[in-house]
Each structure stands twice: as structure tokens, then as C-alpha cells.
Amino acid sequence: MLGLRRKLTLAFGGLLALLLVLGATSIALLNEYSSTLERIFRENYDTVLYAQHMKDSIDVLDGLAERSLWNENTDASQAHDATDSFERNLASEFGNITLPGEAEAADQLGAQWKTYRQNLERQLASEDPVPARREAYRTVLLVQAQAVKATAQHIIDLNLANMVSVDGQVRSQAETSRREMLAIMGLAALFAVALTVLIGRSILDPLRALTASVREIERGNLDLAVAVPSGDEIGELAEAFNNMTARLREFRRSDRARLARTERTTLLALNSFPDAVAVVGPDGRIEMANETAEREFQLAPGVDLARSENKALWNIVGQTLATQQPFRPRGYESAIGIFRETERYFQPQAVPILSEDKTLVGVTLVLSDVTSLRILDMMKSGLLSVVSHELKTPLTSIRMATHLLLEGRVGPLTAQQADLLQAAREDGDRLHGIIDNLLDLGRLQSGRGLLDLEPVPVQSLVEDAVAEFATRYRSRGVQLEVGCAPDSGAALVDTGRVRHVFANLLENALRFTPGGGRVSITSSRSGEFVEFAVADTGSGIAPEDLPRIFDRFYRAAHQAAHSGAGLGLAIVKEIVEAHGGTIFVQSEPARGTTFRFSLRAASSADAAASRGEAAS
């Protein structure tokens, strides 16, 4: 039995042979046409050239004869050259006769030339009177010259006519060649069809069967076998394909069993967790979830989270899918409350699942039960508010008493007593500021610190903040710069609270920027927000402190004990977020710090409403 290589060699070798035959035939025909045309045109062209030269020679001799009638001097050498040229071309014509009738015309031309030459010599040598010679020229010599030229022209016309008729000969030969080529092409087409049928039966049909089998495997159907049609390479391929499907069936059975065991083990492990855990696919559908996730959040496998009622969870998962960055909340503000028989809070976290090539394959969603921690946080916040409120009244009395004592209203003090009271007043003032901050933070977090929003030009907002610190900056030798973009417009803000934001950021910048440094405030419009930046060239913030810089009561390790209670930036963050904006920090040690925050831009409707309230 022929192998696949021999079949292909036979098929394409036959086609190659046909192509070679067609090519050789075409080349031979082209060569034949070329040589035929070249020979015909060369012969006819030479004859036309000979005849034309003879006509030119006759014109020269006739001119000499005519000049002799007027007793003009004639050049004997010119007559000799013209005669020699005529006879040389006549001899060439006798040697290039190729057409019927051309020999007779050449003989006639030779006889006419002989007669004309004799009469011409007689005319040139005659001593007859001029009238007699003129009459002889007009009646004899001129007539014979015209007869010679007419015969030469007849030879030219014969050859020109033959050159035109060559087109007919070429057409005849082309038609014959076309019939031969069509016959060869017909045989080649029949041979090609036969080869196609042969290849289709012996090669293409098994390949189609293999292709169909591969598509079935793509759809998951491994329970099939390909028939082995022959013992050639395709037959070997079909046998190898059958062996492969058998191995795949075995792998599928073992993989399914192992996958089922792994899935059961994973689900049991997830069910042992007290937290709600779910695995979300890249399409947003739940692929796996433990009992807590199904019971508390209805996160059953197959649920499309994007279309479910858990919009908060989808926002977290969608953000992780889009950014491929984990979502880890810092506080309990993002905790999701469930109010059924009891009040419970779950803190969501989302971690992307990446493959070895860093491709996102899913998201792990963990909802930790933080009910007790949130209650403790709320109790702590409430306790701080209550304690701060309760401490404020007695602290006010203590500060007033200290002030009266220092003014000497109740009697003179010794120097030591005055120093102690001065230290007590400074500590009381600092404690009073901490209590005010705690109360303000508590009001913001509880929602009781309602904002009195109004549109304020950004330029005036920044200039007012800078004016408050200009003197202190100059005394410290720190340069304070302002750069507000012309399109900053107005911001919708609570003026007092936003001034607190600027005051805190400028105070921190001044505290950590040495003399000769620079602090800048810039603003620019970005869509519906106005972006602000407070940048300094100070000592910067250590990388380990950056994640907690906005936490309450957090102070960096290098800060002095009298630098504050760690509430300033926490209050700043609460104020900015209460305005609907965001704040973040960028810093490098020894190179400076930049705080960036955004506030909502005031629209024309806000400005109109503000003008209406002012008018009323």
C-alpha cells in the first residue's frame, strides 16, 4: 500500500509534469513565432530598402540628365556613384526574392535599368542641339526613369503587402497553437480532477473525520473512536488519536474524582470558618461559598453578584476585578450590617486570585463577623464623647481659675508659683484643644456635625488660609507659595470646617519644614471636583507610618510628646469625606510630603441658590 508521502509525490509530481509540458510547449511556440516573424520582417524590410535606394539613385541620375540640358556642369563621379548604388541594390534584390511575382518584377526592373542606362549615357554624351536633346529627354529618358521607379515601387508594394499579410499567418499559427494548448489544458484538468478525487478519498476524508473528532473533544465528548482507513501515516495518526482519547477519558475520570474530593474538602474547610467566604469568578458569578455566606448574604453558587441586591458587595468585588488590587478597609465604617433577630456587622475584604502568569482568575470575598469589635468601637467613641463633654465644664473652671491666679486677682504669687500655674495653664489649654477635637470628631462620625454648605471662590478660600499663617511662616524663614489655576472656580464647602483642614495641613507643614524650605498650596478643576495639594520640602513621613497617618490617636515614633494627640489628620479626613471628597498623602523621607484632597465644585445652581438666600 502506498504511503502518504508517495501519494502526495505521485499527485503533485503529475501536476508538476503537466506544468513542465505546458511550459515547454509555450516556450517552443513563442520561439517559433519569434523566429518566423523576425525572418519575414527582415526579408521584406531588406527588399523595401533595396528598392527605395534604387529609386533614390534614379532620382539622382535624372537630376544630372536634366541639368545637362541647360549646359550646366555635371559631376561624373556623382553619376558613377548613383549608377554603382543602383546596380549594387539590384544585385541584392535578385538575391532576396521571397514572394510570388517578385522575380518577374526584378527581371523587368533589370531590363528597364539596362535600357535607361544606355539612353542616359547617350544623352550625356550627345552633341545635338539643345532643342533636340530636350525633346529626347522629355519623350524617352524621362519616361524610362519613371518606368524604372514604378517597377521599384511595385516591388516595395509587394513586400509591404506581405508584411501586412504576416498578421494573417501569425493568426493562423496562433489559432492552431490555441487548439493545441486547449487540448493539453483539458487533459491536465482531467488529470487534476482525478488527482483531487484520489486525494479526497485517501487523504482529505480521513482528515475531515479527524477534524470532526477534535471538535467533538472540544465539546467534551471523549467517548468516540476514529476508524483507521489505511496503514499509511493518516492511519497511524488515527490510531494515535484513538489512544489519546482513551488516555483523556482515563484522565477525566481520575481528574473528576480528584476534583470532587478537592471541592468537598475545600467546602468543608470553608464551612468550618465562622466568617462568610465566597469565591467569585471573573464574570462576577459565585463559584463557591460556605454556609455562612449562603445563609447571611444569599451568596449561593451560580448567583450573579452584579445583578443581586448586594450592591455594596458588588462594588467591592468589582473594584478588585478592575484594579486587581486587594480591598482591605481600615476602619469599621464599611462594615455591612444585617438586622434580623439580632444586629450583626460583617467587615468585607476582597483578595484577587492570580494565576502564575499574573492573569486574574477570580476574587476571594471574606466577610468577617466584627459585631463585637464594632460595638466596642461605638462604645469607645461614645465614651470618648461623654467623657470629653463631662471633662469640658470642670476643665473650663480650672482654666479660668488658673487665669485669675496668674493675673494676681486673688493675691500675689511667688515666681515658683507663677511658673507652676503657667505650666498648668498651658497643659489645660492643650487638654481643652484635645477635648474640642474629640467632640468635633464624635459629631462628624455620628452625623450630628451637619455641614453648612455654600459656594466659596477657591482663590479666596486659599488666600484666607494663607493669611492666617503668613506671619508665622516668615518668622520661621519658610517660603509659602500659592498657585490656584484660573479654572478653579468655586467650591461647595462649609467654610469653617474647610479652614480647619487648611490650618491643620499648614500647621503640620510648618512644624516639619526647616528654615529655608518651601510650602506650596495649589488648586485645579477636575470634573465635578476641585483638587487641592499642600506640598512641603520637609523631613517627610516614613513608609511604615503612611498607612496609619489618618488613624485616630496615631503618632509617628519620631514625633515629640507635645506634638499633639494624633487627632488632627483624623479630623481632616472626616471633614473632607463629609464633603464628599477624598484625601491621600505622598511622601518620601528627607524629600517632603504632599497632601492631596478634593472638594465638590459649586455649580451655577448652587451659586443661584446662595444668592437667593442672601437676598431673602
XYZ file of C-alpha atoms in Angstrom:
616
model
C 0.000 0.000 0.000
C 1.242 3.438 -0.919
C 2.201 5.717 1.957
C 1.028 9.300 2.334
C 4.356 10.650 1.118
C 4.223 8.542 -2.056
C 0.629 9.561 -2.682
C 1.483 13.207 -2.371
C 4.620 12.727 -4.501
C 2.594 10.995 -7.198
C -0.157 13.583 -7.174
C 1.964 16.697 -7.132
C 4.633 15.103 -9.349
C 1.999 14.568 -12.045
C 0.835 18.138 -11.754
C 4.439 19.287 -11.945
C 4.982 17.218 -15.076
C 1.891 18.795 -16.695
C 3.151 22.247 -15.783
C 6.547 21.447 -17.294
C 4.930 20.171 -20.517
C 2.735 23.240 -20.797
C 5.685 25.499 -20.099
C 7.949 23.786 -22.639
C 5.215 23.857 -25.305
C 4.547 27.532 -24.668
C 8.253 28.367 -24.887
C 8.654 26.397 -28.130
C 5.650 28.118 -29.716
C 6.889 31.528 -28.651
C 10.326 30.796 -30.096
C 8.771 29.611 -33.354
C 6.584 32.707 -33.620
C 9.518 34.923 -32.849
C 11.841 33.369 -35.450
C 9.110 33.337 -38.128
C 8.184 36.950 -37.579
C 11.813 38.024 -37.448
C 12.663 36.226 -40.697
C 9.627 37.524 -42.617
C 10.010 41.104 -41.489
C 13.762 41.081 -42.097
C 13.428 39.760 -45.698
C 10.631 42.146 -46.626
C 12.300 45.088 -44.932
C 15.585 44.479 -46.815
C 13.758 44.325 -50.160
C 11.895 47.560 -49.424
C 15.214 49.147 -48.505
C 16.891 47.931 -51.772
C 14.035 49.233 -53.912
C 13.991 52.578 -52.159
C 17.749 53.003 -52.680
C 17.274 52.227 -56.420
C 14.549 54.883 -56.628
C 16.876 57.362 -54.958
C 19.632 56.513 -57.450
C 17.231 57.095 -60.370
C 16.303 60.482 -58.897
C 19.999 61.447 -58.734
C 20.677 60.332 -62.337
C 17.523 62.062 -63.632
C 18.647 65.253 -61.965
C 22.042 65.046 -63.677
C 20.387 64.483 -67.081
C 18.078 67.451 -66.578
C 20.954 69.777 -65.625
C 22.872 68.706 -68.743
C 20.049 70.132 -70.927
C 20.854 73.614 -69.604
C 24.588 73.253 -70.278
C 25.322 73.071 -66.609
C 28.416 71.211 -65.455
C 27.665 67.660 -64.247
C 29.700 65.714 -61.748
C 30.829 62.465 -63.430
C 31.708 60.920 -60.047
C 28.171 61.572 -58.780
C 26.756 59.762 -61.828
C 29.180 56.892 -61.268
C 28.220 56.579 -57.566
C 24.489 56.632 -58.319
C 24.908 54.008 -61.055
C 27.025 51.822 -58.796
C 24.476 52.134 -55.950
C 21.602 51.134 -58.259
C 23.365 48.092 -59.615
C 24.530 47.002 -56.111
C 20.997 47.210 -54.718
C 19.604 45.490 -57.821
C 22.014 42.631 -57.311
C 20.957 42.436 -53.612
C 17.310 42.338 -54.688
C 17.982 39.404 -57.036
C 19.499 37.601 -54.043
C 16.491 38.299 -51.710
C 13.477 37.294 -53.818
C 10.927 35.640 -51.460
C 7.464 36.458 -52.826
C 5.472 35.221 -55.794
C 5.789 37.716 -58.709
C 8.801 39.360 -57.154
C 11.253 37.578 -59.527
C 9.366 38.762 -62.632
C 9.300 42.298 -61.283
C 13.039 42.136 -60.586
C 13.750 40.883 -64.142
C 11.610 43.663 -65.551
C 13.422 46.199 -63.374
C 16.798 44.884 -64.606
C 15.766 45.202 -68.261
C 14.371 48.682 -67.727
C 17.547 49.736 -65.955
C 19.714 48.464 -68.774
C 17.748 50.433 -71.365
C 17.630 53.553 -69.178
C 21.352 53.429 -68.512
C 22.184 53.201 -72.274
C 19.919 56.136 -73.127
C 21.287 58.150 -70.208
C 24.889 57.689 -71.356
C 23.884 58.632 -74.877
C 22.067 61.713 -73.620
C 25.009 62.876 -71.518
C 27.445 62.331 -74.425
C 25.208 63.804 -77.201
C 26.313 66.937 -79.066
C 22.908 67.507 -80.697
C 21.298 70.896 -80.466
C 19.665 71.722 -77.180
C 16.107 71.565 -78.513
C 16.687 68.088 -79.884
C 18.249 66.885 -76.675
C 15.401 68.348 -74.638
C 12.866 66.611 -76.828
C 14.740 63.312 -76.458
C 14.869 63.752 -72.655
C 11.166 64.522 -72.438
C 9.952 61.753 -74.743
C 12.446 58.952 -73.970
C 14.715 59.338 -70.916
C 12.155 60.788 -68.506
C 9.577 58.154 -69.448
C 12.091 55.351 -68.905
C 13.142 56.797 -65.482
C 9.515 56.873 -64.386
C 9.073 53.283 -65.586
C 12.110 52.150 -63.556
C 10.799 53.904 -60.432
C 7.314 52.463 -60.951
C 8.711 48.928 -61.114
C 10.811 49.545 -57.975
C 7.713 50.876 -56.239
C 5.821 47.783 -57.325
C 8.467 45.627 -55.622
C 8.101 47.810 -52.482
C 4.313 47.387 -52.556
C 4.651 43.597 -52.902
C 6.827 43.382 -49.788
C 4.723 45.823 -47.771
C 1.613 43.857 -48.645
C 3.348 40.682 -47.497
C 4.348 42.307 -44.216
C 0.691 43.137 -43.640
C -0.356 39.625 -44.565
C 2.063 38.226 -41.961
C -0.575 39.132 -39.350
C -2.873 36.619 -41.008
C -0.176 33.959 -40.935
C 0.516 34.637 -37.285
C -3.200 34.477 -36.518
C -3.414 31.140 -38.294
C -0.481 29.739 -36.376
C -1.861 31.215 -33.110
C -5.232 29.558 -33.694
C -3.509 26.241 -34.294
C -1.419 26.681 -31.149
C -4.511 27.698 -29.156
C -6.258 24.493 -30.112
C -3.198 22.507 -29.093
C -2.938 24.341 -25.761
C -6.655 23.871 -25.061
C -6.285 20.183 -25.676
C -3.331 19.963 -23.329
C -5.179 22.025 -20.715
C -8.212 19.772 -20.984
C -6.039 16.735 -20.379
C -4.384 18.496 -17.474
C -7.776 19.419 -15.975
C -8.985 15.831 -16.248
C -5.792 14.630 -14.633
C -6.102 17.230 -11.850
C -9.713 16.188 -11.189
C -8.647 12.588 -10.992
C -5.877 13.510 -8.562
C -8.327 15.579 -6.484
C -10.726 12.682 -6.228
C -7.867 10.362 -5.316
C -6.549 12.746 -2.652
C -10.069 13.406 -1.337
C -10.699 9.734 -0.830
C -7.336 8.725 0.523
C -6.240 11.857 2.422
C -8.924 14.506 2.870
C -11.741 12.244 4.045
C -9.703 10.805 6.944
C -8.525 14.304 7.831
C -12.136 15.547 7.900
C -13.012 12.677 10.195
C -10.137 13.604 12.493
C -11.220 17.270 12.456
C -14.770 16.320 13.406
C -13.403 14.160 16.226
C -11.289 17.042 17.529
C -14.374 19.270 17.576
C -16.254 16.636 19.497
C -13.415 16.532 22.036
C -13.604 20.330 22.234
C -17.272 19.941 23.215
C -16.237 17.399 25.860
C -17.204 14.186 24.035
C -14.355 11.732 24.574
C -16.412 8.566 24.019
C -15.647 8.144 20.341
C -13.192 6.286 18.129
C -11.892 7.181 14.681
C -11.917 4.450 12.052
C -8.454 3.515 10.763
C -8.879 3.614 6.927
C -5.380 2.600 5.874
C -1.920 1.756 7.081
C -0.288 4.976 5.932
C 0.612 7.994 8.036
C -3.033 9.081 8.322
C -3.887 5.640 9.625
C -1.110 5.959 12.194
C -2.447 9.395 13.138
C -5.958 7.986 13.587
C -4.638 5.164 15.762
C -2.631 7.665 17.859
C -5.733 9.826 18.135
C -7.759 6.900 19.452
C -5.039 6.173 22.014
C -5.045 9.819 23.047
C -8.827 9.900 23.579
C -8.592 6.722 25.655
C -5.944 8.345 27.864
C -8.007 11.521 28.087
C -11.027 9.516 29.205
C -8.924 7.928 31.912
C -7.522 11.320 32.958
C -11.006 12.804 33.004
C -12.278 10.063 35.279
C -9.357 10.454 37.663
C -9.431 14.283 37.499
C -13.149 14.363 38.165
C -12.715 12.157 41.195
C -9.794 14.227 42.458
C -11.640 17.484 41.733
C -14.707 16.238 43.551
C -12.592 15.293 46.563
C -10.810 18.660 46.487
C -14.081 20.553 46.179
C -15.659 18.643 49.058
C -12.571 19.157 51.224
C -12.435 22.871 50.375
C -16.132 23.323 51.068
C -15.828 21.514 54.411
C -12.888 23.723 55.311
C -14.815 26.857 54.333
C -17.868 25.727 56.290
C -15.705 25.402 59.373
C -14.956 29.105 59.257
C -17.202 31.396 61.310
C -16.746 34.082 58.642
C -18.631 34.216 55.350
C -16.327 33.171 52.492
C -17.137 33.129 48.760
C -15.108 32.687 45.587
C -16.232 34.949 42.711
C -15.291 34.252 39.096
C -14.046 36.890 36.631
C -17.598 37.171 35.270
C -18.977 38.161 38.690
C -20.713 34.851 39.412
C -20.324 32.995 42.690
C -18.360 29.801 42.117
C -18.118 28.565 45.717
C -19.480 29.767 49.052
C -19.670 28.389 52.596
C -22.830 28.013 54.643
C -22.415 31.360 56.402
C -22.191 33.217 53.092
C -25.289 31.454 51.763
C -27.276 31.958 54.969
C -26.381 35.555 55.763
C -25.828 37.056 52.272
C -27.545 34.576 49.872
C -24.242 34.037 48.052
C -25.132 30.652 46.570
C -23.017 29.171 43.747
C -24.189 30.456 40.380
C -25.560 33.769 41.670
C -24.614 36.769 39.523
C -23.324 39.220 42.112
C -23.597 42.165 39.720
C -27.372 41.620 39.431
C -28.023 40.712 43.048
C -29.274 43.040 45.751
C -25.853 43.090 47.456
C -24.713 46.261 45.687
C -22.173 47.045 48.394
C -20.509 43.659 47.938
C -20.517 44.019 44.149
C -18.871 47.458 44.412
C -16.050 45.914 46.441
C -15.658 42.867 44.169
C -15.996 44.967 41.000
C -13.263 47.311 42.217
C -10.956 44.344 42.904
C -11.726 42.803 39.486
C -10.979 46.110 37.773
C -7.798 47.035 39.646
C -6.525 43.536 40.589
C -5.659 45.057 43.960
C -6.936 43.749 47.321
C -9.643 45.670 49.165
C -8.914 45.964 52.881
C -10.910 48.604 54.821
C -9.101 50.457 57.558
C -11.990 51.104 59.928
C -15.436 49.799 60.683
C -17.235 52.406 58.588
C -17.516 49.981 55.655
C -18.914 47.150 57.813
C -22.164 45.711 56.405
C -24.987 45.478 58.919
C -27.544 42.655 58.970
C -30.683 43.370 61.003
C -32.719 40.246 61.593
C -33.246 38.752 65.038
C -30.050 40.410 66.221
C -27.890 43.183 64.866
C -24.681 41.869 63.287
C -21.868 43.531 61.368
C -19.522 41.967 58.805
C -16.297 43.565 57.614
C -15.713 42.805 53.878
C -12.326 42.036 52.356
C -11.618 41.107 48.733
C -8.394 39.496 47.541
C -7.687 38.845 43.817
C -6.763 35.315 42.736
C -3.947 35.463 40.164
C -2.526 32.671 38.036
C 1.172 32.020 37.532
C 1.230 34.443 34.584
C -0.494 37.149 36.687
C -3.855 36.647 34.978
C -6.920 37.324 37.123
C -8.923 34.126 37.621
C -11.246 35.232 40.414
C -11.698 37.039 43.719
C -11.903 35.647 47.250
C -14.515 37.546 49.273
C -14.258 37.278 53.058
C -16.846 38.867 55.369
C -15.557 38.757 58.946
C -18.006 38.996 61.833
C -16.923 42.204 63.612
C -20.120 42.760 65.592
C -18.387 42.754 68.959
C -15.495 44.877 67.697
C -17.876 47.430 66.163
C -19.869 47.585 69.384
C -16.658 48.162 71.296
C -15.649 50.859 68.812
C -19.019 52.536 69.146
C -18.805 52.281 72.926
C -15.312 53.742 72.813
C -16.432 56.610 70.614
C -19.459 57.223 72.802
C -17.390 57.020 75.914
C -14.875 59.465 74.498
C -17.659 61.875 73.592
C -19.284 61.567 77.020
C -16.010 61.846 78.871
C -14.895 64.770 76.731
C -18.197 66.546 77.311
C -18.106 65.875 81.030
C -14.482 66.993 81.291
C -15.031 70.193 79.376
C -17.025 72.001 82.111
C -14.637 71.355 85.030
C -11.676 71.979 82.720
C -13.144 75.366 81.831
C -13.367 76.206 85.533
C -9.782 75.096 86.119
C -8.538 77.204 83.189
C -10.440 80.230 84.451
C -9.053 79.770 87.983
C -5.530 79.428 86.599
C -6.018 82.584 84.543
C -7.252 84.555 87.558
C -4.377 83.354 89.699
C -1.807 84.322 87.065
C -3.333 87.801 86.773
C -2.937 88.257 90.536
C -6.638 88.826 91.122
C -6.531 86.779 94.374
C -3.195 87.899 95.658
C 0.482 87.990 94.737
C 2.348 84.853 93.647
C 5.893 83.836 94.070
C 7.997 83.216 90.973
C 7.875 79.449 91.505
C 4.106 79.524 91.947
C 3.744 81.602 88.759
C 5.840 79.094 86.769
C 3.744 76.179 88.048
C 0.497 77.961 87.202
C 1.822 78.933 83.753
C 2.667 75.259 83.028
C -0.759 74.258 84.373
C -2.484 76.772 82.074
C -0.574 75.551 79.004
C -1.454 71.940 79.766
C -5.061 72.972 80.373
C -5.202 74.766 77.027
C -3.732 71.716 75.275
C -6.202 69.430 77.029
C -9.035 71.769 76.090
C -7.969 71.546 72.434
C -7.881 67.743 72.603
C -11.381 67.663 74.106
C -12.691 70.013 71.398
C -11.168 67.757 68.747
C -12.728 64.655 70.321
C -16.138 66.286 70.458
C -15.838 67.514 66.884
C -14.719 64.071 65.670
C -17.601 62.440 67.512
C -20.130 64.815 65.948
C -18.734 64.154 62.461
C -18.793 60.375 62.868
C -22.301 60.338 64.357
C -23.671 62.584 61.644
C -24.647 65.318 64.052
C -21.966 67.658 62.736
C -24.128 68.852 59.835
C -22.327 70.970 57.235
C -23.403 74.468 56.319
C -22.500 74.308 52.624
C -22.153 77.398 50.463
C -20.271 78.204 47.236
C -16.965 79.895 48.043
C -14.375 81.050 45.439
C -11.347 78.791 45.639
C -8.987 81.738 45.373
C -10.433 83.465 48.455
C -10.615 80.176 50.363
C -6.885 79.575 49.854
C -5.887 83.205 50.437
C -7.760 83.317 53.777
C -5.979 80.144 54.907
C -2.588 81.514 53.875
C -3.179 84.908 55.517
C -3.615 83.268 58.907
C -0.143 81.655 58.718
C 1.821 84.250 56.697
C 3.443 85.873 59.730
C 4.450 82.590 61.360
C 5.956 81.316 58.110
C 8.015 84.480 57.654
C 9.292 84.319 61.217
C 10.447 80.725 60.669
C 12.089 81.567 57.315
C 9.848 79.157 55.325
C 8.570 80.286 51.921
C 4.783 79.953 51.445
C 3.568 79.851 47.814
C 0.043 79.873 46.333
C -0.831 78.639 42.847
C -4.546 78.492 42.010
C -5.462 77.569 38.450
C -7.682 80.141 36.662
C -10.386 77.495 36.120
C -10.605 76.518 39.805
C -13.905 78.395 40.176
C -15.814 77.937 43.437
C -16.171 75.010 45.834
C -19.290 73.950 47.771
C -17.946 73.890 51.332
C -18.556 74.563 54.988
C -16.112 77.454 55.281
C -15.257 76.986 58.943
C -14.524 73.286 58.675
C -12.511 73.622 55.454
C -10.430 76.338 57.102
C -9.718 73.776 59.826
C -8.449 71.397 57.106
C -6.091 74.013 55.664
C -4.983 75.123 59.139
C -4.080 71.578 60.182
C -2.163 70.829 56.967
C -0.317 74.168 57.017
C 0.487 73.740 60.739
C 1.985 70.276 60.110
C 3.940 71.540 57.074
C 5.398 74.399 59.103
C 6.254 72.082 62.010
C 8.252 69.629 59.890
C 9.823 72.039 57.341
C 13.120 73.638 58.414
C 14.073 77.249 57.734
C 14.862 77.918 54.076
C 12.297 75.321 52.985
C 9.198 75.838 50.875
C 5.462 75.050 51.273
C 3.014 75.427 48.381
C -0.787 75.327 48.043
C -2.191 74.643 44.568
C -5.675 74.038 43.194
C -7.165 72.925 39.878
C -10.544 71.879 38.492
C -11.061 68.167 37.760
C -14.576 67.394 36.519
C -17.074 67.860 39.367
C -14.328 68.365 41.946
C -11.683 70.921 42.844
C -8.332 69.279 43.588
C -6.087 70.822 46.286
C -2.475 69.995 47.139
C -0.401 71.112 50.125
C 3.259 70.218 49.488
C 6.332 70.853 51.617
C 10.058 70.183 51.405
C 10.337 68.985 54.984
C 11.513 65.792 56.651
C 8.811 63.597 55.107
C 6.979 60.580 56.528
C 8.474 57.121 56.979
C 6.953 54.427 54.696
C 5.794 52.358 57.689
C 3.803 55.339 59.035
C 1.975 56.209 55.804
C -0.803 53.542 56.038
C -1.862 54.774 59.518
C -1.302 58.500 59.141
C -5.075 59.224 59.236
C -5.847 56.902 62.181
C -7.102 58.414 65.425
C -4.542 58.825 68.209
C -1.729 57.663 65.913
C 1.597 59.467 66.155
C 4.818 58.562 64.394
C 7.635 57.251 66.536
C 9.868 60.281 65.895
C 7.217 62.842 66.926
C 7.707 64.696 70.200
C 5.337 64.070 73.081
C 3.981 67.635 72.930
C 3.227 67.438 69.199
C -0.442 66.531 69.727
C -2.809 63.701 70.475
C -2.891 62.317 66.934
C -6.411 63.575 66.118
C -5.662 66.364 63.637
C -5.366 64.323 60.427
C -8.208 62.019 61.501
C -10.491 65.086 61.791
C -9.176 66.388 58.454
C -10.105 63.074 56.795
C -13.587 63.108 58.356
C -14.209 66.691 57.167
C -13.049 66.003 53.602
C -15.117 62.798 53.333
C -18.138 64.582 54.853
C -17.855 66.996 51.906
C -17.934 64.017 49.512
C -14.237 64.221 48.679
C -11.152 62.089 49.205
C -7.717 62.693 50.715
C -4.418 60.860 50.438
C -0.753 61.513 51.117
C 2.509 61.042 49.213
C 5.834 61.327 50.981
C 9.499 60.407 50.828
C 11.785 60.724 53.838
C 14.036 63.806 53.674
C 12.326 64.968 50.456
C 8.989 66.290 51.642
C 5.289 65.442 51.866
C 2.276 66.235 49.693
C -1.333 66.029 50.936
C -3.920 65.944 48.130
C -7.652 66.268 48.773
C -10.728 67.062 46.723
C -13.898 69.071 47.413
C -17.042 69.252 45.318
C -17.110 72.137 42.852
C -20.023 74.587 43.125
C -22.408 74.553 40.186
C -24.342 77.515 38.763
C -27.452 76.236 40.545
C -25.593 76.294 43.878
C -24.481 79.878 43.243
C -28.033 80.947 42.307
C -29.453 79.306 45.437
C -26.851 81.058 47.575
C -27.716 84.445 46.050
C -31.422 83.790 46.669
C -30.830 83.006 50.339
C -28.710 86.139 50.722
C -31.426 88.287 49.126
C -34.138 86.874 51.388
